[in-house]
mmCIF file with all atom_site columns, C-alpha atoms in Angstrom:
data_model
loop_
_atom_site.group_PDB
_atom_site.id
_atom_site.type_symbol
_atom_site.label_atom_id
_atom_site.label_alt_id
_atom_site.label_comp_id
_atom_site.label_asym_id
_atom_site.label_entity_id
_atom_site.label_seq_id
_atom_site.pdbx_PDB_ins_code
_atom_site.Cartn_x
_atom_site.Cartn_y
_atom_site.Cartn_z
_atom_site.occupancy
_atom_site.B_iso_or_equiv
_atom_site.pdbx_formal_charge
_atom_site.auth_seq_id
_atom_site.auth_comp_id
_atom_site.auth_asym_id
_atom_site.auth_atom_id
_atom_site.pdbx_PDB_model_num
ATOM 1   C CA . UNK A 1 1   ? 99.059  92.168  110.410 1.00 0.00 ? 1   UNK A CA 1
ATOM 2   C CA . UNK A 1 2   ? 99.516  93.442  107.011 1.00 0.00 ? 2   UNK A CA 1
ATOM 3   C CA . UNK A 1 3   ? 101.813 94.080  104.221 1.00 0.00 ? 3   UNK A CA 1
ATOM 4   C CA . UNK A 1 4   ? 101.954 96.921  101.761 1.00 0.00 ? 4   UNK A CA 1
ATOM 5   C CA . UNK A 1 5   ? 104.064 96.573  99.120  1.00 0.00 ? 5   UNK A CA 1
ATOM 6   C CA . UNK A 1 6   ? 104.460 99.109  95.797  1.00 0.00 ? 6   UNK A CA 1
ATOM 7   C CA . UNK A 1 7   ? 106.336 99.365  93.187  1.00 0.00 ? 7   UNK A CA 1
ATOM 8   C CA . UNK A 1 8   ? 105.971 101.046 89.888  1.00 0.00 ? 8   UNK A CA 1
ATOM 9   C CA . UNK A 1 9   ? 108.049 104.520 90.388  1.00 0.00 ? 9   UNK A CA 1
ATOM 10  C CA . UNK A 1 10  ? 110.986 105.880 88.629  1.00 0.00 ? 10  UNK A CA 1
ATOM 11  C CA . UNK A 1 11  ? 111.791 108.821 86.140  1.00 0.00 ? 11  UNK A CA 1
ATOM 12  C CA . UNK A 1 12  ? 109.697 109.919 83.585  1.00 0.00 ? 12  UNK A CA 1
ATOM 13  C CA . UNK A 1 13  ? 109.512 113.602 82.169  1.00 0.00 ? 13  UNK A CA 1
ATOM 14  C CA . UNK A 1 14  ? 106.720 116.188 82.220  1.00 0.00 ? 14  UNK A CA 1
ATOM 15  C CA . UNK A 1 15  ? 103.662 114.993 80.162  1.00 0.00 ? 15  UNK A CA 1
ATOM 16  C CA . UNK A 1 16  ? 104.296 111.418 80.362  1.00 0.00 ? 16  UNK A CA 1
ATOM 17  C CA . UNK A 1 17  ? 102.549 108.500 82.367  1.00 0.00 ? 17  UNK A CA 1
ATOM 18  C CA . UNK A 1 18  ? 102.949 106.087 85.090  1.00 0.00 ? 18  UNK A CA 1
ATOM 19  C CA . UNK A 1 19  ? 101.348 103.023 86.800  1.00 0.00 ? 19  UNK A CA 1
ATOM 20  C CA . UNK A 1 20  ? 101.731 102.418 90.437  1.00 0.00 ? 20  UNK A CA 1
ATOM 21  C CA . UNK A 1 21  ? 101.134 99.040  92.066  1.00 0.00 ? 21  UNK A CA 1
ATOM 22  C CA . UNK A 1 22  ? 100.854 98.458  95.798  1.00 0.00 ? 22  UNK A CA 1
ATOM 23  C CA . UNK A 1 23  ? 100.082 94.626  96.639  1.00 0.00 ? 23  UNK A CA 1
ATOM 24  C CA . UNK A 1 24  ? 98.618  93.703  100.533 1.00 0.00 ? 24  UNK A CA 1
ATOM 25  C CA . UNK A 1 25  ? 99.057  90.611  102.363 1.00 0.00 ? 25  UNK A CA 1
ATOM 26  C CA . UNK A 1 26  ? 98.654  89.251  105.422 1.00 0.00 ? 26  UNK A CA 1
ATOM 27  C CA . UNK A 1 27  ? 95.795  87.248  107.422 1.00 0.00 ? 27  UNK A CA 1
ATOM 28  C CA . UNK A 1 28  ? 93.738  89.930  107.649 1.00 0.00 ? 28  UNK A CA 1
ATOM 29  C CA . UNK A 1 29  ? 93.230  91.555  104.366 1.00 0.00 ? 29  UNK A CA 1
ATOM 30  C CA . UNK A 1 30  ? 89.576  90.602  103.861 1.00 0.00 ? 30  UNK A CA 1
ATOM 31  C CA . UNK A 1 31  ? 88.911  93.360  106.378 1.00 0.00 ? 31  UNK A CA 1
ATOM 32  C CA . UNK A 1 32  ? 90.288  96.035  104.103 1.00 0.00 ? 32  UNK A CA 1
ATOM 33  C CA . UNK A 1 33  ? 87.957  98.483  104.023 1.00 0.00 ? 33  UNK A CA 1
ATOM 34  C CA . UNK A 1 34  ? 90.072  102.014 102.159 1.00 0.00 ? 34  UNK A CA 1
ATOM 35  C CA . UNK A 1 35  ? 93.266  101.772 100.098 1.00 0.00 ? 35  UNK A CA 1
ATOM 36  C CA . UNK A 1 36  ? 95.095  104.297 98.768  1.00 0.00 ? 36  UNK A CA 1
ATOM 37  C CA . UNK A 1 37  ? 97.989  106.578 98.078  1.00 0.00 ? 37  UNK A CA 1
ATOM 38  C CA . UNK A 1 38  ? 100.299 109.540 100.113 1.00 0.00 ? 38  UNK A CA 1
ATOM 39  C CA . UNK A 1 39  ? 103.204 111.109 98.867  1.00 0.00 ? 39  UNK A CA 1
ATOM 40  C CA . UNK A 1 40  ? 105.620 113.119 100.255 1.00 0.00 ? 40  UNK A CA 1
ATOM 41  C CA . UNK A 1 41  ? 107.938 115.000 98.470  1.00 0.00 ? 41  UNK A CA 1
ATOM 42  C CA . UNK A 1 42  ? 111.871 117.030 100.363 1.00 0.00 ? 42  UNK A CA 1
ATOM 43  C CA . UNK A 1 43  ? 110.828 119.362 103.078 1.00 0.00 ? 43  UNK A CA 1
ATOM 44  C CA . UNK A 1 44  ? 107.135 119.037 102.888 1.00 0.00 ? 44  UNK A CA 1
ATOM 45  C CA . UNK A 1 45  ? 104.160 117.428 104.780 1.00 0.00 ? 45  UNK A CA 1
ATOM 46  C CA . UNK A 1 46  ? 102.848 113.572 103.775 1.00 0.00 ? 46  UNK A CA 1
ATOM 47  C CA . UNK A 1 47  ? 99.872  114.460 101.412 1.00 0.00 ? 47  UNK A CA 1
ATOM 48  C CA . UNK A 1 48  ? 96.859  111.965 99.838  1.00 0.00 ? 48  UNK A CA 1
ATOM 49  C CA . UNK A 1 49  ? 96.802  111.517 97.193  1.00 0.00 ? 49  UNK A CA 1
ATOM 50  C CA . UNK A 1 50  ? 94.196  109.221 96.187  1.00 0.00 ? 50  UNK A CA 1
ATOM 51  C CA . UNK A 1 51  ? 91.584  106.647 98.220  1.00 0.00 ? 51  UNK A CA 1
ATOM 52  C CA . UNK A 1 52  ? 89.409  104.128 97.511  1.00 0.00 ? 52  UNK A CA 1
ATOM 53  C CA . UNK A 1 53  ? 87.085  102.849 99.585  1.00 0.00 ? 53  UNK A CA 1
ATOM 54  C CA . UNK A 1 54  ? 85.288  99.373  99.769  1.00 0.00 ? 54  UNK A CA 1
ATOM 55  C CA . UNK A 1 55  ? 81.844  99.359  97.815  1.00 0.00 ? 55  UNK A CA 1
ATOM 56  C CA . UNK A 1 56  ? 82.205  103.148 97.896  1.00 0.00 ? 56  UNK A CA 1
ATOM 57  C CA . UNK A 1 57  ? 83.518  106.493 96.141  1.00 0.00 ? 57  UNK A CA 1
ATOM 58  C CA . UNK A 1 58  ? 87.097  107.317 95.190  1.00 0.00 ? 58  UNK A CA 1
ATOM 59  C CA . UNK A 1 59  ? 88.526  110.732 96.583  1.00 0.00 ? 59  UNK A CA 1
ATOM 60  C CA . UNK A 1 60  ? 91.633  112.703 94.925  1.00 0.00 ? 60  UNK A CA 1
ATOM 61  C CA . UNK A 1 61  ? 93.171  115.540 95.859  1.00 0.00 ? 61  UNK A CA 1
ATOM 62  C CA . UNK A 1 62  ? 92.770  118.584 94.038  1.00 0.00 ? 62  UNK A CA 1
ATOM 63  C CA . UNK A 1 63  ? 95.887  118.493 92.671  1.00 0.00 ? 63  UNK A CA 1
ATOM 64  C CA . UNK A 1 64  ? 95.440  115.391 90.682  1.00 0.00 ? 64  UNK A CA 1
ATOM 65  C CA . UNK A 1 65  ? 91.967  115.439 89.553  1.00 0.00 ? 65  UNK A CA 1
ATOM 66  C CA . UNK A 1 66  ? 91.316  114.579 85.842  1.00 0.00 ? 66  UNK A CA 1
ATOM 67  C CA . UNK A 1 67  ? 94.621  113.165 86.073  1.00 0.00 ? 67  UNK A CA 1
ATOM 68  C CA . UNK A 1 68  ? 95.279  110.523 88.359  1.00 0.00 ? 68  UNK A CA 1
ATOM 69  C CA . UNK A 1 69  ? 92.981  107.104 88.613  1.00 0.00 ? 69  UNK A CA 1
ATOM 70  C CA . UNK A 1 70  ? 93.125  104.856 91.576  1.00 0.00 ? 70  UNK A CA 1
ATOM 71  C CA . UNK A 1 71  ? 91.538  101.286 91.155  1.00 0.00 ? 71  UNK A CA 1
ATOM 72  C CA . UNK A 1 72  ? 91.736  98.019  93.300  1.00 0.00 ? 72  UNK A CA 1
ATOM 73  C CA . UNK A 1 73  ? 91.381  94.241  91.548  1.00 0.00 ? 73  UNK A CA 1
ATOM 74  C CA . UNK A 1 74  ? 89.863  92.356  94.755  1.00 0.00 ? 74  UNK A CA 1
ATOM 75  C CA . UNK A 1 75  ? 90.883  89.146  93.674  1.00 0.00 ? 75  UNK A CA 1
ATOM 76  C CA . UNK A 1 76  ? 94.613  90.030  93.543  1.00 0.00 ? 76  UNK A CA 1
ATOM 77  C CA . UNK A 1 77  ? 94.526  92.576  96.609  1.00 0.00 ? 77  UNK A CA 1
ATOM 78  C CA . UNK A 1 78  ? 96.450  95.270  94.811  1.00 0.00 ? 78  UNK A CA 1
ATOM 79  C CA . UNK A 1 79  ? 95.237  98.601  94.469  1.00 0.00 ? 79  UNK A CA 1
ATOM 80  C CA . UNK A 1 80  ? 96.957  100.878 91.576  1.00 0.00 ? 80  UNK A CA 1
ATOM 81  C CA . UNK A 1 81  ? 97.545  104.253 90.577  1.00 0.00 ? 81  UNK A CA 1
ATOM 82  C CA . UNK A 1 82  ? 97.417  105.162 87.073  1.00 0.00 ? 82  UNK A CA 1
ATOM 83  C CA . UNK A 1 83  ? 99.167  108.531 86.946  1.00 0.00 ? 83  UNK A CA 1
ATOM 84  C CA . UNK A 1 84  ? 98.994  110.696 83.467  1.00 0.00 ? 84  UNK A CA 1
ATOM 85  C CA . UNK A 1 85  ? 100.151 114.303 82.276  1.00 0.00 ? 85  UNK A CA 1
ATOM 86  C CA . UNK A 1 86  ? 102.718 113.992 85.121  1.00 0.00 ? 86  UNK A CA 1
ATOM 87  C CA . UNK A 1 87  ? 104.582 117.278 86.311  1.00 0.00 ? 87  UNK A CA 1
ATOM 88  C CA . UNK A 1 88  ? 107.959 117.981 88.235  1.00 0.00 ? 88  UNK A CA 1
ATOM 89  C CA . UNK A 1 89  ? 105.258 118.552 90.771  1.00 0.00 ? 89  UNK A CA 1
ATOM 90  C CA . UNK A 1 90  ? 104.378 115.296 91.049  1.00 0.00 ? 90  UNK A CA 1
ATOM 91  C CA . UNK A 1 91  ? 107.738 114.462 91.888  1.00 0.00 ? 91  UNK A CA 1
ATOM 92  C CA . UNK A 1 92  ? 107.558 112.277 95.731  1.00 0.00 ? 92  UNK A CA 1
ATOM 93  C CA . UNK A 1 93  ? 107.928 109.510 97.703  1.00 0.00 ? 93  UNK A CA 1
ATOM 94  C CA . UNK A 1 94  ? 104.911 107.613 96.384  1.00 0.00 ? 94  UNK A CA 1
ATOM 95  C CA . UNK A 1 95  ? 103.687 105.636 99.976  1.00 0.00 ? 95  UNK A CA 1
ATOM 96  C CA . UNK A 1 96  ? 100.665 102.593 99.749  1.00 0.00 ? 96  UNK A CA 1
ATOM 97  C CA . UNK A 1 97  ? 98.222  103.304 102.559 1.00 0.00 ? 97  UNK A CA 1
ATOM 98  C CA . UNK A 1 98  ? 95.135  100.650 103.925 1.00 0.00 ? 98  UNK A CA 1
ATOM 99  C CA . UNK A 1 99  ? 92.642  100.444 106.266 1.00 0.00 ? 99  UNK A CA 1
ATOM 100 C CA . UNK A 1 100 ? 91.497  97.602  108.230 1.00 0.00 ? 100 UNK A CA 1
ATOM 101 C CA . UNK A 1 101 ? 87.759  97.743  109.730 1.00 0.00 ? 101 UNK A CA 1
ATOM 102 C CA . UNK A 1 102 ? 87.636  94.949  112.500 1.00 0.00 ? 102 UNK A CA 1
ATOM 103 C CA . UNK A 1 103 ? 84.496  94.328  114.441 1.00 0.00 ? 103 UNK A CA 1
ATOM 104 C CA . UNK A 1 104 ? 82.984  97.547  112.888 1.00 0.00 ? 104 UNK A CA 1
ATOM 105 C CA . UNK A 1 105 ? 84.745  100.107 115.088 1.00 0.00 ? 105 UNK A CA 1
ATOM 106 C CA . UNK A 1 106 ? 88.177  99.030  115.719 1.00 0.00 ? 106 UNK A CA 1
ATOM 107 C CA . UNK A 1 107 ? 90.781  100.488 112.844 1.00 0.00 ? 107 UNK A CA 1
ATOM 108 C CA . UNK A 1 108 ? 94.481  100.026 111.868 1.00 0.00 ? 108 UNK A CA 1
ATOM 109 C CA . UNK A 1 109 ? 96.632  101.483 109.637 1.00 0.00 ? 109 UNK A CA 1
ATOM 110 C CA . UNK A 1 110 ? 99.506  100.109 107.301 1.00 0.00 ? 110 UNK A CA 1
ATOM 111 C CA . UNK A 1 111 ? 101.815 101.980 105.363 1.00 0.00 ? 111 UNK A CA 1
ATOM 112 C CA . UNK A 1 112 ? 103.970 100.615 102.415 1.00 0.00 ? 112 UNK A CA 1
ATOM 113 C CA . UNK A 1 113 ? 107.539 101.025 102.361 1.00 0.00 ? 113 UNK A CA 1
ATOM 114 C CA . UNK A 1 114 ? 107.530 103.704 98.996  1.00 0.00 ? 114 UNK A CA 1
ATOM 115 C CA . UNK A 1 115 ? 108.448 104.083 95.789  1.00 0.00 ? 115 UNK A CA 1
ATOM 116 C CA . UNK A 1 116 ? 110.193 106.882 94.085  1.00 0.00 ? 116 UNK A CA 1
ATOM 117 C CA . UNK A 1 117 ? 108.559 108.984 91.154  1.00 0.00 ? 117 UNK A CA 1
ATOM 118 C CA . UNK A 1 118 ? 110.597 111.533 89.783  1.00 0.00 ? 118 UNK A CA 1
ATOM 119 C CA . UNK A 1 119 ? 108.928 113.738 87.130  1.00 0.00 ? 119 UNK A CA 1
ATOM 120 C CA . UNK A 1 120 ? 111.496 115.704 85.015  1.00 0.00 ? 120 UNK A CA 1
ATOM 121 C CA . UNK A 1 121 ? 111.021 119.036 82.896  1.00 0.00 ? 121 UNK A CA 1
#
């Protein structure tokens, strides 16, 4: 069992920046393997945004390339989204995603609970 928990969102306007924090707990967070962030904005389809995977590469979505950066301190178990030239675009529900990897091929997914960003012109 694990908990997602972010925080970090609220109103900025176009241009400007933003860091996102999502922190995970439970007993089973060693077996992490991917965290990373969806968004979903009114009327449209949950979207990644960003992931980050154990020992591994970081993805984005095309959207956010050269703009967003996702990075994880291990020792703290919080992954974070450093968000920059922001656009109404941008505006969501910003949602903390993980991975667990048990016994190499069972997996489980955990969602955070979401935090608003709201990008204004």
């Amino acid at each position: 069992q694990v908990q997602l928990v972010e925080s970090g969102g609220e109103l900025v306007q176009s241009g400007g920046s933003l860091r996102l924090s999502c922190v995970a707990s439970g007993n089973n967070i060693a077996e992490i393997n991917k965290m990373g962030w969806y968004r979903q904005a009114p009327g449209k389809q949950r979207e990644l945004v960003a992931i980050s995977t154990t020992g591994s590469i970081v993805d984005y979505a095309d959207s956010v390339k050269g703009r967003f950066d996702i990075s994880r301190d291990y020792t703290k178990n919080t992954v974070y989204l450093q968000m920059s030239s922001l656009k109404p675009e941008d505006t969501a529900v910003y949602y903390c995603y993980a991975r667990l990897r048990l016994r190499h091929t069972i997996f489980y997914e955990y969602w955070g609970q979401g935090t608003q960003v709201t990008v204004s012109s």
